[in-house]
Coordinates of C-alpha atoms and ligand atoms in Angstrom, one line a residue:
M1 CA 20.2 13.3 -22.8
I2 CA 20.9 16.9 -22.0
I3 CA 18.6 19.8 -22.9
V4 CA 20.1 23.2 -23.1
L5 CA 17.6 26.1 -22.8
K6 CA 18.0 29.4 -24.6
P7 CA 19.4 32.3 -22.4
Q8 CA 16.9 33.8 -20.0
P9 CA 14.0 31.3 -20.4
T10 CA 10.7 32.3 -18.8
P11 CA 9.6 30.3 -15.7
E12 CA 6.7 29.0 -17.9
Q13 CA 9.0 27.7 -20.5
I14 CA 11.1 25.8 -18.0
Q15 CA 7.9 24.4 -16.4
H16 CA 6.6 23.3 -19.8
V17 CA 9.8 21.4 -20.6
L18 CA 9.8 19.7 -17.2
E19 CA 6.2 18.7 -17.6
R20 CA 6.7 17.4 -21.2
I21 CA 9.6 15.2 -20.1
E22 CA 7.6 13.8 -17.2
D23 CA 4.6 13.2 -19.5
L24 CA 6.9 11.1 -21.7
G25 CA 7.8 8.9 -18.7
F26 CA 11.3 10.4 -17.9
T27 CA 12.8 12.1 -14.9
P28 CA 14.1 15.6 -15.5
H29 CA 16.9 17.2 -13.5
L30 CA 16.9 21.0 -13.6
S31 CA 20.2 22.8 -13.2
Q32 CA 20.0 26.6 -13.2
G33 CA 23.4 28.4 -13.6
V34 CA 24.1 32.1 -13.6
S35 CA 23.8 32.4 -17.3
R36 CA 22.4 29.1 -18.6
T37 CA 19.7 26.6 -17.7
I38 CA 20.1 22.9 -18.5
I39 CA 17.9 19.9 -17.9
G40 CA 19.3 16.4 -17.7
V41 CA 16.9 13.6 -18.7
I42 CA 17.3 10.2 -17.0
G43 CA 15.8 7.2 -18.7
D44 CA 16.2 5.1 -21.9
E45 CA 17.3 7.9 -24.2
R46 CA 16.6 5.9 -27.4
K47 CA 12.9 6.1 -26.7
L48 CA 13.2 9.9 -26.8
Q49 CA 15.1 10.0 -30.1
A50 CA 11.9 10.3 -32.2
T51 CA 10.5 13.1 -30.0
P52 CA 11.1 16.6 -31.4
L53 CA 12.2 18.1 -28.1
Q54 CA 14.1 20.8 -30.0
A55 CA 10.8 22.1 -31.2
I56 CA 9.7 23.1 -27.6
A57 CA 9.7 26.9 -27.1
G58 CA 12.8 28.0 -25.1
V59 CA 14.9 24.9 -26.1
E60 CA 18.2 25.7 -27.7
Q61 CA 19.9 22.4 -28.1
V62 CA 19.3 18.7 -27.4
I63 CA 22.5 16.7 -26.8
P64 CA 22.2 12.9 -26.9
V65 CA 24.6 11.0 -24.6
L66 CA 24.2 7.7 -26.4
K67 CA 24.9 6.9 -30.1
P68 CA 21.9 6.6 -32.3
F69 CA 22.9 3.0 -33.2
K70 CA 22.9 0.4 -30.5
L71 CA 23.5 -3.2 -31.8
A72 CA 26.4 -1.9 -34.0
S73 CA 28.0 0.0 -31.2
R74 CA 31.2 -0.8 -29.1
E75 CA 29.2 -0.1 -26.0
F76 CA 26.9 -3.0 -26.9
R77 CA 29.8 -5.3 -27.8
P78 CA 33.3 -4.1 -26.7
E79 CA 35.3 -6.9 -28.5
P80 CA 35.6 -6.9 -32.3
S81 CA 33.2 -9.2 -34.1
V82 CA 34.7 -12.1 -36.2
F83 CA 32.6 -13.8 -38.8
E84 CA 33.4 -17.0 -40.6
V85 CA 32.3 -17.8 -44.1
K86 CA 33.3 -21.2 -45.4
G87 CA 36.3 -21.4 -43.1
I88 CA 37.5 -17.9 -43.8
R89 CA 37.5 -15.6 -40.7
I90 CA 36.9 -11.9 -41.2
G91 CA 37.4 -9.3 -38.5
G92 CA 39.3 -9.1 -35.2
G93 CA 42.7 -9.3 -36.9
H94 CA 41.7 -11.8 -39.6
L95 CA 41.9 -10.1 -43.0
A96 CA 39.5 -10.8 -46.0
V97 CA 41.1 -10.6 -49.4
I98 CA 38.1 -10.3 -51.7
A99 CA 38.8 -10.3 -55.4
G100 CA 37.3 -11.0 -58.8
P101 CA 35.9 -9.1 -61.7
C102 CA 33.4 -6.3 -61.4
A103 CA 30.8 -8.4 -63.3
I104 CA 30.5 -12.1 -64.1
E105 CA 30.7 -12.0 -67.9
G106 CA 30.7 -15.7 -68.9
E107 CA 31.8 -19.0 -67.5
E108 CA 35.2 -19.4 -69.2
I109 CA 36.4 -15.9 -68.4
F110 CA 35.1 -15.9 -64.9
L111 CA 36.8 -19.2 -64.1
E112 CA 40.0 -17.9 -65.6
I113 CA 39.9 -14.8 -63.3
A114 CA 38.8 -16.8 -60.3
E115 CA 41.7 -19.2 -60.7
A116 CA 44.1 -16.3 -61.0
V117 CA 42.9 -14.5 -57.8
R118 CA 42.8 -17.8 -55.9
A119 CA 46.4 -18.5 -57.0
A120 CA 47.4 -15.0 -55.9
G121 CA 46.0 -15.7 -52.4
A122 CA 42.5 -14.1 -52.4
N123 CA 40.3 -15.9 -49.9
V124 CA 36.8 -14.7 -51.1
L125 CA 35.7 -14.6 -54.7
R126 CA 33.6 -11.7 -55.9
G127 CA 31.6 -11.0 -59.1
G128 CA 28.4 -9.1 -59.9
A129 CA 25.4 -10.8 -61.5
F130 CA 23.1 -7.9 -60.9
K131 CA 25.0 -4.7 -61.8
P132 CA 23.8 -1.2 -60.7
R133 CA 24.9 0.8 -63.8
T134 CA 24.6 4.5 -64.2
S135 CA 23.3 4.0 -67.7
P136 CA 20.4 1.6 -68.4
Y137 CA 22.1 0.8 -71.7
S138 CA 25.3 -0.5 -70.0
F139 CA 25.7 -4.3 -69.3
Q140 CA 23.3 -5.1 -66.5
G141 CA 24.8 -8.5 -65.5
L142 CA 23.9 -12.1 -66.4
G143 CA 21.4 -12.5 -63.5
E144 CA 20.7 -16.1 -62.5
D145 CA 23.1 -17.4 -65.2
G146 CA 25.8 -15.3 -63.6
L147 CA 25.0 -16.6 -60.1
K148 CA 25.3 -20.2 -61.4
I149 CA 28.7 -19.4 -62.7
L150 CA 29.7 -17.8 -59.4
K151 CA 28.7 -20.9 -57.5
T152 CA 30.4 -23.3 -59.9
A153 CA 33.7 -21.3 -59.5
G154 CA 33.4 -21.0 -55.7
D155 CA 32.7 -24.8 -55.4
R156 CA 35.5 -25.7 -57.8
L157 CA 38.1 -23.6 -56.1
G158 CA 36.9 -24.0 -52.5
M159 CA 36.3 -20.3 -52.2
P160 CA 33.4 -18.5 -50.4
T161 CA 31.6 -16.1 -52.8
V162 CA 30.1 -12.6 -52.5
T163 CA 27.8 -10.9 -55.0
E164 CA 25.6 -7.8 -55.0
I165 CA 21.9 -7.9 -54.3
M166 CA 20.0 -4.8 -55.6
D167 CA 16.4 -5.6 -54.8
P168 CA 14.5 -7.5 -52.0
R169 CA 12.9 -9.6 -54.8
Q170 CA 16.3 -11.1 -55.5
L171 CA 16.9 -12.4 -52.0
D172 CA 15.9 -16.1 -52.4
L173 CA 17.8 -16.3 -55.7
V174 CA 21.0 -14.7 -54.5
C175 CA 20.9 -16.7 -51.2
A176 CA 20.6 -19.9 -53.2
Y177 CA 23.9 -19.3 -54.9
A178 CA 26.2 -17.0 -52.9
D179 CA 27.8 -17.2 -49.4
M180 CA 27.8 -13.5 -48.7
L181 CA 25.5 -10.7 -49.9
Q182 CA 26.8 -7.3 -51.0
V183 CA 24.7 -4.2 -50.6
G184 CA 26.3 -1.6 -52.9
A185 CA 26.9 2.0 -52.3
R186 CA 23.8 3.0 -54.3
N187 CA 21.6 0.9 -52.0
M188 CA 23.2 1.7 -48.7
Q189 CA 20.0 3.5 -47.7
N190 CA 17.6 1.2 -49.4
F191 CA 15.9 0.4 -46.1
D192 CA 13.6 -2.3 -47.3
L193 CA 16.6 -4.1 -48.8
L194 CA 18.5 -3.7 -45.5
K195 CA 15.6 -5.2 -43.6
E196 CA 15.3 -8.2 -46.0
V197 CA 19.0 -9.1 -45.8
G198 CA 18.7 -8.7 -42.0
R199 CA 16.4 -11.8 -42.0
V200 CA 18.9 -14.2 -43.5
D201 CA 21.8 -16.1 -42.0
K202 CA 24.6 -14.9 -44.4
P203 CA 27.2 -12.2 -43.9
V204 CA 26.3 -8.9 -45.5
L205 CA 29.0 -6.7 -47.1
L206 CA 27.6 -3.2 -46.7
K207 CA 29.3 -0.6 -48.8
R208 CA 29.4 3.1 -47.8
G209 CA 27.2 5.3 -49.8
M210 CA 29.0 7.8 -52.0
S211 CA 27.7 10.7 -49.9
A212 CA 27.1 8.9 -46.6
T213 CA 28.8 9.8 -43.3
V214 CA 30.3 7.1 -41.2
K215 CA 27.3 7.5 -38.9
D216 CA 24.9 6.9 -41.8
L217 CA 26.8 3.8 -42.6
L218 CA 26.6 2.5 -39.0
M219 CA 22.8 3.4 -39.0
S220 CA 22.4 1.3 -42.1
A221 CA 24.2 -1.6 -40.5
E222 CA 21.9 -1.2 -37.5
Y223 CA 18.9 -1.8 -39.9
V224 CA 20.4 -5.2 -40.8
L225 CA 21.4 -6.1 -37.2
S226 CA 17.9 -5.1 -35.9
Q227 CA 16.3 -7.8 -37.9
G228 CA 18.5 -10.5 -36.4
N229 CA 21.4 -10.9 -38.8
H230 CA 24.4 -9.8 -36.8
K231 CA 26.9 -10.5 -39.6
V232 CA 27.6 -7.2 -41.2
I233 CA 31.0 -6.3 -42.7
L234 CA 31.4 -2.6 -43.5
C235 CA 33.2 -1.4 -46.6
E236 CA 34.8 2.0 -47.2
R237 CA 34.8 2.5 -51.0
G238 CA 35.4 6.2 -51.3
V239 CA 33.0 9.2 -51.3
R240 CA 32.3 11.8 -53.9
S241 CA 34.5 14.9 -53.7
F242 CA 35.8 17.8 -55.8
E243 CA 38.9 15.8 -56.8
D244 CA 38.5 14.8 -60.4
S245 CA 41.6 12.7 -61.0
T246 CA 40.3 9.8 -59.0
R247 CA 36.9 8.2 -59.3
N248 CA 36.0 8.9 -55.6
M249 CA 38.0 10.0 -52.6
M250 CA 39.1 7.2 -50.3
D251 CA 38.4 8.1 -46.7
L252 CA 41.1 6.2 -44.8
S253 CA 40.1 7.7 -41.5
A254 CA 36.7 6.1 -41.9
I255 CA 38.4 2.8 -41.0
P256 CA 39.7 3.6 -37.5
N257 CA 36.7 5.9 -37.1
A258 CA 34.2 3.2 -37.6
Q259 CA 36.2 0.7 -35.6
G260 CA 36.3 3.1 -32.6
Q261 CA 32.5 3.3 -32.6
S262 CA 31.6 -0.2 -33.7
H263 CA 32.6 -3.8 -33.2
L264 CA 31.8 -4.7 -36.9
P265 CA 34.7 -5.5 -39.2
I266 CA 35.4 -2.9 -41.9
I267 CA 37.3 -3.5 -45.1
A268 CA 38.5 -1.2 -47.9
D269 CA 37.7 -1.2 -51.6
P270 CA 40.5 0.8 -53.2
S271 CA 39.2 -0.2 -56.7
H272 CA 36.0 1.9 -56.6
A273 CA 37.6 4.4 -54.3
T274 CA 40.3 5.4 -56.8
G275 CA 39.1 3.9 -60.1
R276 CA 42.8 3.6 -61.0
P277 CA 44.9 0.4 -61.1
D278 CA 48.1 2.5 -60.5
L279 CA 46.7 3.7 -57.1
I280 CA 45.0 0.5 -55.9
P281 CA 48.0 -1.3 -54.4
A282 CA 49.2 1.7 -52.4
M283 CA 45.7 2.4 -51.0
A284 CA 45.1 -1.2 -50.2
R285 CA 48.3 -1.3 -48.2
A286 CA 47.5 2.0 -46.5
A287 CA 44.0 0.6 -45.5
V288 CA 45.5 -2.5 -43.9
A289 CA 48.1 -0.3 -42.1
A290 CA 45.1 1.8 -40.9
G291 CA 43.5 -1.2 -39.4
A292 CA 41.2 -2.5 -42.1
D293 CA 39.9 -6.0 -41.7
G294 CA 40.6 -6.7 -45.4
V295 CA 40.5 -5.4 -48.9
H296 CA 38.1 -5.7 -51.9
V297 CA 39.8 -5.5 -55.2
E298 CA 38.5 -5.9 -58.8
V299 CA 40.8 -8.0 -60.9
H300 CA 40.5 -9.0 -64.6
T301 CA 42.7 -11.0 -66.9
C302 CA 41.8 -8.8 -69.9
P303 CA 40.6 -5.3 -68.6
E304 CA 40.2 -4.0 -72.2
Q305 CA 37.5 -6.5 -72.8
A306 CA 35.7 -6.1 -69.5
L307 CA 32.0 -5.3 -69.7
S308 CA 32.0 -3.3 -66.5
D309 CA 34.7 -1.2 -64.7
G310 CA 37.5 -2.4 -67.0
P311 CA 39.6 0.8 -66.6
Q312 CA 40.0 0.2 -62.8
A313 CA 40.7 -3.6 -63.1
L314 CA 44.0 -4.8 -61.7
L315 CA 45.8 -7.5 -63.7
P316 CA 46.5 -10.7 -61.8
E317 CA 50.2 -10.1 -61.6
P318 CA 50.1 -6.8 -59.7
F319 CA 47.3 -8.3 -57.6
A320 CA 49.5 -11.2 -56.6
A321 CA 52.3 -8.7 -55.7
L322 CA 49.8 -6.8 -53.6
V323 CA 48.7 -9.9 -51.7
D324 CA 52.4 -10.7 -51.0
D325 CA 52.7 -7.2 -49.6
L326 CA 49.6 -7.6 -47.5
R327 CA 50.8 -10.9 -46.1
R328 CA 54.1 -9.2 -45.0
L329 CA 52.1 -6.2 -43.5
A330 CA 49.8 -8.6 -41.7
E331 CA 52.7 -10.3 -40.1
V332 CA 54.2 -7.1 -38.8
L333 CA 50.8 -6.0 -37.5
G334 CA 50.0 -9.3 -35.9
R335 CA 47.1 -10.1 -38.2
T336 CA 46.3 -13.2 -40.2
I337 CA 45.0 -14.0 -43.7
D338 CA 43.1 -17.3 -43.8
A339 CA 43.8 -19.4 -46.9
C340 CA 41.1 -21.3 -48.8
D341 CA 41.7 -25.0 -48.1
G342 CA 39.4 -26.3 -50.8
V343 CA 40.4 -27.9 -54.0
A344 CA 43.6 -26.4 -55.5
A345 CA 43.3 -24.1 -58.5
V346 CA 43.1 -26.1 -61.7
Ligands
LIG401 C1 30.9 -3.2 -57.2 O1 31.4 -3.7 -56.2 O2 31.1 -3.6 -58.4 C2 30.2 -1.9 -57.0 C3 29.2 -1.5 -57.9 O3 30.5 -1.2 -55.9 P1 29.9 0.2 -55.3 O4 28.6 -0.2 -54.8 O5 30.9 0.4 -54.2 O6 30.0 1.2 -56.3
LIG402 MN1 32.7 -2.5 -60.0

């Protein structure tokens, strides 16, 4: 850590900073130039992060040398992390193709959609049983009944499943039925929830909050990792912006940006990022070209009857065309897309 003092500090101010650092158990190194004075601090910087050194009189700036996240960082683990869920590898060149409806609406329709995405080449099945809706009057999800349907479909089609958990109280229930836990954009900084999902042995799909920076996202991942669960998959799903012709603004640079700082896989969700089926395939291809470890796409066989996010649902046919494109792209880029080897679609 480097402490930059204000111009012309008094000898008392310099002395006070040096003493304060020593009192905290660190070794200060004073460097007095012609116009500026800086103090290097040697020791485990993270232990100092909670200390308000900036508040000491005469201090202008405190510059950390290390990233505020540790377990999520590239320094901690230089090689990319690869997680396996029911035989499907995600990360390090293995792409996840996660697809399904926004919400699980009933057994028959869910199985129909699941079979369609499986046939198109998706390798993880998604569907929400607990839905975070802006309006309390909107469809809130089928709860445990929905989770049962998700498990039936996953087992029948030999697909791993992912579903959203909104509250720590849902942990045992969701873990009993799903293979992967999704923490949604609205809960990215629900720290109690992050700590709870950090105590289980299932991968966590952590979506970027709609006004969160990449650093915020990595700090949230750190919460999960710090509890012992090292399986976190990040997800770029667009951030709020001034643009009003798309639902959010997809931040493609977040993908190589996060990968440069972290070993964790990062996938892209062009469905929530754009809110528009006409834009989803292009943005999914762009994300994979930018290095994404997979995509997350909402698909529905009858969008006009969907109970949640119908306007952004992709039909199975364009979804299948997209997966074909992704396969070709993956080949060019030296990546792979694992196929589900369970029971064939019925
Ligand atoms: C979802 O995946 O259906 C969802 C609610 O996503 P997000 O949290 O990104 O809005
Ligand atoms: Mn949705």
